Coordinates of C-alpha atoms in Angstrom, one line a residue:
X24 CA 24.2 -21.1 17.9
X25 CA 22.0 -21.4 15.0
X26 CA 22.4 -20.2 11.9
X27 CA 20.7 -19.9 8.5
X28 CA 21.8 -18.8 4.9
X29 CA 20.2 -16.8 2.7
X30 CA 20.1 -15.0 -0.9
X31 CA 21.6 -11.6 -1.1
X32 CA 22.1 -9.3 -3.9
X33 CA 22.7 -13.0 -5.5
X34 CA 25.1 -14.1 -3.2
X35 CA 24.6 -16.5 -0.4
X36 CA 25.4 -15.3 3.1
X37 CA 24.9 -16.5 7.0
X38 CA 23.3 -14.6 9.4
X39 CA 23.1 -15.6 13.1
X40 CA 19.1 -15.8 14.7
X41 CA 18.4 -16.8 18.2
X42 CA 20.5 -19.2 20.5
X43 CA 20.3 -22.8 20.8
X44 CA 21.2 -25.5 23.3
X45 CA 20.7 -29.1 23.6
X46 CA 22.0 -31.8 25.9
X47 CA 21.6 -35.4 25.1
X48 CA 19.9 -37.0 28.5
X49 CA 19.1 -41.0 29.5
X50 CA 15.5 -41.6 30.9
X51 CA 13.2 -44.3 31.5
X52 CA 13.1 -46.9 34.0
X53 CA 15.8 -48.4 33.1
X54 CA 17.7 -45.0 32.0
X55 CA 17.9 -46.9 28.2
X56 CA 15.6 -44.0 26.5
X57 CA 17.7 -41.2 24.7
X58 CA 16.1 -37.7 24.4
X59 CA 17.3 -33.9 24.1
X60 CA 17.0 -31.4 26.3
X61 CA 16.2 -28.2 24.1
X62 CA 16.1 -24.7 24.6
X63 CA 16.1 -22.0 22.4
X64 CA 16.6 -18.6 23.3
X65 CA 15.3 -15.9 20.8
X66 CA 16.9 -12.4 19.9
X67 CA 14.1 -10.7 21.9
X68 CA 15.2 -12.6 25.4
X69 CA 12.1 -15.1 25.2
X70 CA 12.9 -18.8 25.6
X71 CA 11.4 -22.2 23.9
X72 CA 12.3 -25.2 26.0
X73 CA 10.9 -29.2 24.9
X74 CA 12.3 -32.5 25.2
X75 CA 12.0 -34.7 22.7
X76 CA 13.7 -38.3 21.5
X77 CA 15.0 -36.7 17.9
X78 CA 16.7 -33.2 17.4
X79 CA 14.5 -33.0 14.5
X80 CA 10.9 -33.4 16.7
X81 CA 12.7 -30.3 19.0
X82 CA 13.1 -28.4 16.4
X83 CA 9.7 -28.8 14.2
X84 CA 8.1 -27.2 17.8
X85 CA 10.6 -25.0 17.7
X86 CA 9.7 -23.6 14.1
X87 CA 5.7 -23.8 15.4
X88 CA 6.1 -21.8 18.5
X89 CA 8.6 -19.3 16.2
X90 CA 5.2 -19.0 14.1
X91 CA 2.6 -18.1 16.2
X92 CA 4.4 -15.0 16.9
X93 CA 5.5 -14.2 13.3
X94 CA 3.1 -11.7 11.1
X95 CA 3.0 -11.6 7.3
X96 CA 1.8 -8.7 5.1
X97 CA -0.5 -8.7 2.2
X98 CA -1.4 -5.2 0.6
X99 CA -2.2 -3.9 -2.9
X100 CA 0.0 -1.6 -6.0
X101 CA 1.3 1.6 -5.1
X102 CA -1.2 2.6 -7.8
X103 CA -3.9 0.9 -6.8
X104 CA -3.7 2.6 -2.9
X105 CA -3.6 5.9 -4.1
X106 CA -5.8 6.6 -7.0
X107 CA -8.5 9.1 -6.3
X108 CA -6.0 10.8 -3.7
X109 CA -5.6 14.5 -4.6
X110 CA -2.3 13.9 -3.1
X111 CA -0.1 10.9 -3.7
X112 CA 2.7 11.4 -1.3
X113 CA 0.2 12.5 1.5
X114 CA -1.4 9.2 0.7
X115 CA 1.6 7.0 0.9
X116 CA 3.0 8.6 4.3
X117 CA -0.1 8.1 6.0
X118 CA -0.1 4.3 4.9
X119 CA 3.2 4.4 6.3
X120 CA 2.8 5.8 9.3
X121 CA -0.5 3.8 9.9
X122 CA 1.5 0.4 9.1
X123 CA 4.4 1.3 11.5
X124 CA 2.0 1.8 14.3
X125 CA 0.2 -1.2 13.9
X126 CA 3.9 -3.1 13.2
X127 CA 4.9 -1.2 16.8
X128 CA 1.8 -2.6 19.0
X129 CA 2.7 -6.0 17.9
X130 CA 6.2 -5.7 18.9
X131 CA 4.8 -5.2 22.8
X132 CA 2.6 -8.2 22.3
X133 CA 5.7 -9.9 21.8
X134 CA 5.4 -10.4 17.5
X135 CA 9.3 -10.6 16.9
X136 CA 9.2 -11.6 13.2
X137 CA 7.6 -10.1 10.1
X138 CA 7.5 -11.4 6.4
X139 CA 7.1 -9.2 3.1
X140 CA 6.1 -10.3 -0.4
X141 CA 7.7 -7.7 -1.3
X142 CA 5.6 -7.2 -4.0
X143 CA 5.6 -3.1 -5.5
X144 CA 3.1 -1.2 -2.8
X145 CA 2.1 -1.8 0.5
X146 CA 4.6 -5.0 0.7
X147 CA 7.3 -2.4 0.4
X148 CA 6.0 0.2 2.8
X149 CA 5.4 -2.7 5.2
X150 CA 9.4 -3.9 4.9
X151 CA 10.9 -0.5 5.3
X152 CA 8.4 0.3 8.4
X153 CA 9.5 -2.8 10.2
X154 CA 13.1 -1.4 9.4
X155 CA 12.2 1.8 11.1
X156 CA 10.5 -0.3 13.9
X157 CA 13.7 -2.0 14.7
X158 CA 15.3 1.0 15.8
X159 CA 12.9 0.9 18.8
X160 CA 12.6 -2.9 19.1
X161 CA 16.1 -3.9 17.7
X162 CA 15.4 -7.9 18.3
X163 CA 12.8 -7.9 15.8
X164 CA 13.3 -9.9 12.1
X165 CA 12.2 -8.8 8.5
X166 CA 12.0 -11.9 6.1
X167 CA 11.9 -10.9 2.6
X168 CA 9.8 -13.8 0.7
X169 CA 10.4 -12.9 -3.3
X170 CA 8.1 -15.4 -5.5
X171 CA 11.2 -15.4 -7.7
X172 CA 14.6 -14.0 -8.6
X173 CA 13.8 -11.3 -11.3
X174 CA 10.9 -9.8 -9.3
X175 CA 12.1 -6.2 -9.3
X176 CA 13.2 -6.1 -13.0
X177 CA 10.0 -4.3 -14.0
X178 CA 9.6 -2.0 -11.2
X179 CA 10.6 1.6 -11.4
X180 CA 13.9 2.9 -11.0
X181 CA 13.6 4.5 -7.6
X182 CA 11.6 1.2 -6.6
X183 CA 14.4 -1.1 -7.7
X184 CA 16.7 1.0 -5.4
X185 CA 14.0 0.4 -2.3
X186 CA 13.9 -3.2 -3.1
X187 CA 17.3 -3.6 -3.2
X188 CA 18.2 -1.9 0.1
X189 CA 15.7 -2.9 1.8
X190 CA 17.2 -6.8 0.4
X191 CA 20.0 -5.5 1.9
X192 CA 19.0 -4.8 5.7
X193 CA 16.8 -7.8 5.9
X194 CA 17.6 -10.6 8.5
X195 CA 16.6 -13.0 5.7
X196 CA 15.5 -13.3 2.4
X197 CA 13.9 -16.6 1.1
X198 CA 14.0 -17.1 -2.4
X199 CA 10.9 -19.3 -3.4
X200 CA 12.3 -20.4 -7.0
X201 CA 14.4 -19.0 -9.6
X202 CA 12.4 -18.6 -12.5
X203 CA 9.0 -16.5 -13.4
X204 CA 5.9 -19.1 -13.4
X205 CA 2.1 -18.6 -13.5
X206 CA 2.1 -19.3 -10.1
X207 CA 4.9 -18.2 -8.8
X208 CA 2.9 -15.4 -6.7
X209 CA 0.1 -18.1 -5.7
X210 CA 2.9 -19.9 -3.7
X211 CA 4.9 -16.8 -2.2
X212 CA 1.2 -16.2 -0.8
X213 CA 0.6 -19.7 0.6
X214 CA 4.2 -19.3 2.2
X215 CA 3.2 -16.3 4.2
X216 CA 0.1 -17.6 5.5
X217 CA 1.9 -21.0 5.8
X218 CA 4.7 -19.4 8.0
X219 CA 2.8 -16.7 10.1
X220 CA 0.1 -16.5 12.4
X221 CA -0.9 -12.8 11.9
X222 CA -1.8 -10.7 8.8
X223 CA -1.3 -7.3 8.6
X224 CA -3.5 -5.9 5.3
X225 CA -4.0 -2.7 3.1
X226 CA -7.4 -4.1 1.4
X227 CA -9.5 -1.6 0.0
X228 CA -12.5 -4.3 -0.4
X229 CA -12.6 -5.4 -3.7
X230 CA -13.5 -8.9 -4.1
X231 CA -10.4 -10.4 -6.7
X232 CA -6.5 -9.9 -6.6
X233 CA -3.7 -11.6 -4.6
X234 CA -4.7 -9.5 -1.2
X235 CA -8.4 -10.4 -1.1
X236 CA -6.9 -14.4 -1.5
X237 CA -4.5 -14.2 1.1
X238 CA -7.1 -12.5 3.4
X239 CA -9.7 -14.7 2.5
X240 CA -7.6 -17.8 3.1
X241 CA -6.3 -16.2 6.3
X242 CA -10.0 -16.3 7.4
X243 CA -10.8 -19.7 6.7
X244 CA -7.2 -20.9 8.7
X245 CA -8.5 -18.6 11.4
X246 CA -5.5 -16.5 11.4
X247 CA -6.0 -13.0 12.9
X248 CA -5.6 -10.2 11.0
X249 CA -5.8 -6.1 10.6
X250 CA -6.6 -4.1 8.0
X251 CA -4.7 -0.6 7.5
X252 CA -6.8 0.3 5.0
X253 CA -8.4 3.5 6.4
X254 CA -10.5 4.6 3.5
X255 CA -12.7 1.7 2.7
X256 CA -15.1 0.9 0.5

């Protein structure tokens, strides 16, 4: 069985992912040629087979076919998606309910894995919808990417306490480095496009900012995308 650790409220845990199998097998004319027989079997019941020389190559395509069914989110401030709304709340439940349906159809084409910024906003909606999915499609994976370690010190009090549980029901969280840099968000944006091969977006239009980078990039990599963004520009 596979396993992977990740970062936790500090600590480094193990949680257990999909199933995976190998034999080693002789081939070849003169049966001299040592390869493995690979198969992975993810959470959802779907199944990656290859055969390859090195467990390495098996598991590189592996990590590829993983990807073209993972989705990444990209959205702006809570701020930011609610200014002008007479009503805030009203604003921010219909986000969230308009995320979770687009996070549901992708579960029945088969998406099993979604990745958050987790950035304050949209990134947080989007984690705690795919929570709420996974009582319907319980085989699916949230993958918290934080840019770096202090990344919720500045948020709100009430935010901090989303963060942290949503931190604490995620399948994995990937820690990108410890400390703040002037880049640090760049590269937790070039991992999500990196690592997915569907964007999910609340981009209200405007030209500059982290979302109109990562959807701009995701264009030029062809990556296929959908903006929940209802009231646009």
């Amino acid at each position: 069985m596979e396993t992977k650790t990740f970062i936790k409220n500090g600590a480094a845990e193990t949680k257990l992912f999909g199933e995976e199998t190998y034999i080693q097998c002789c081939l070849g004319a003169f049966r001299g040629e040592i390869y493995f027989d690979y198969k992975y079997r993810h959470t959802n019941g779907q199944e990656f087979t290859t055969l390859r020389r090195t467990l390495v190559q098996c598991r590189a395509e592996r990590d590829f076919w993983l990807r073209e069914k993972t989705v990444s989110f990209s959205g702006h401030r809570a701020e930011r998606m609610t200014r002008n709304s007479p009503d805030t709340q009203k604003r921010l439940t219909d986000i969230g309910f308009d995320t979770y349906t687009a996070i549901t159809e992708l579960c029945k084409r088969d998406y099993h894995t979604f990745l958050s910024g987790m950035a304050n906003g949209f990134d947080l909606i989007a984690a705690e919808e795919v929570l709420n999915a996974k009582k319907t499609f319980p085989y699916i994976q949230l993958k918290c990417v934080l840019p770096f370690k202090g990344q919720a010190d500045r948020y709100t009090q009430a935010d901090k306490q989303r963060y942290n549980a949503i931190l604490a029901q995620a399948d994995e969280v990937i820690l990108l480095q410890d400390e703040y840099s002037d880049r640090c968000f760049l590269r937790r944006n070039n991992y999500l496009l990196d690592n997915s091969a569907y964007l999910v977006v609340f981009y209200d239009s405007t030209p500059t900012g982290g979302t109109a980078y990562t959807l701009r990039h995701a264009i030029e990599r062809k990556i296929q995308f959908q903006n929940v963004c209802y009231n646009r520009k």
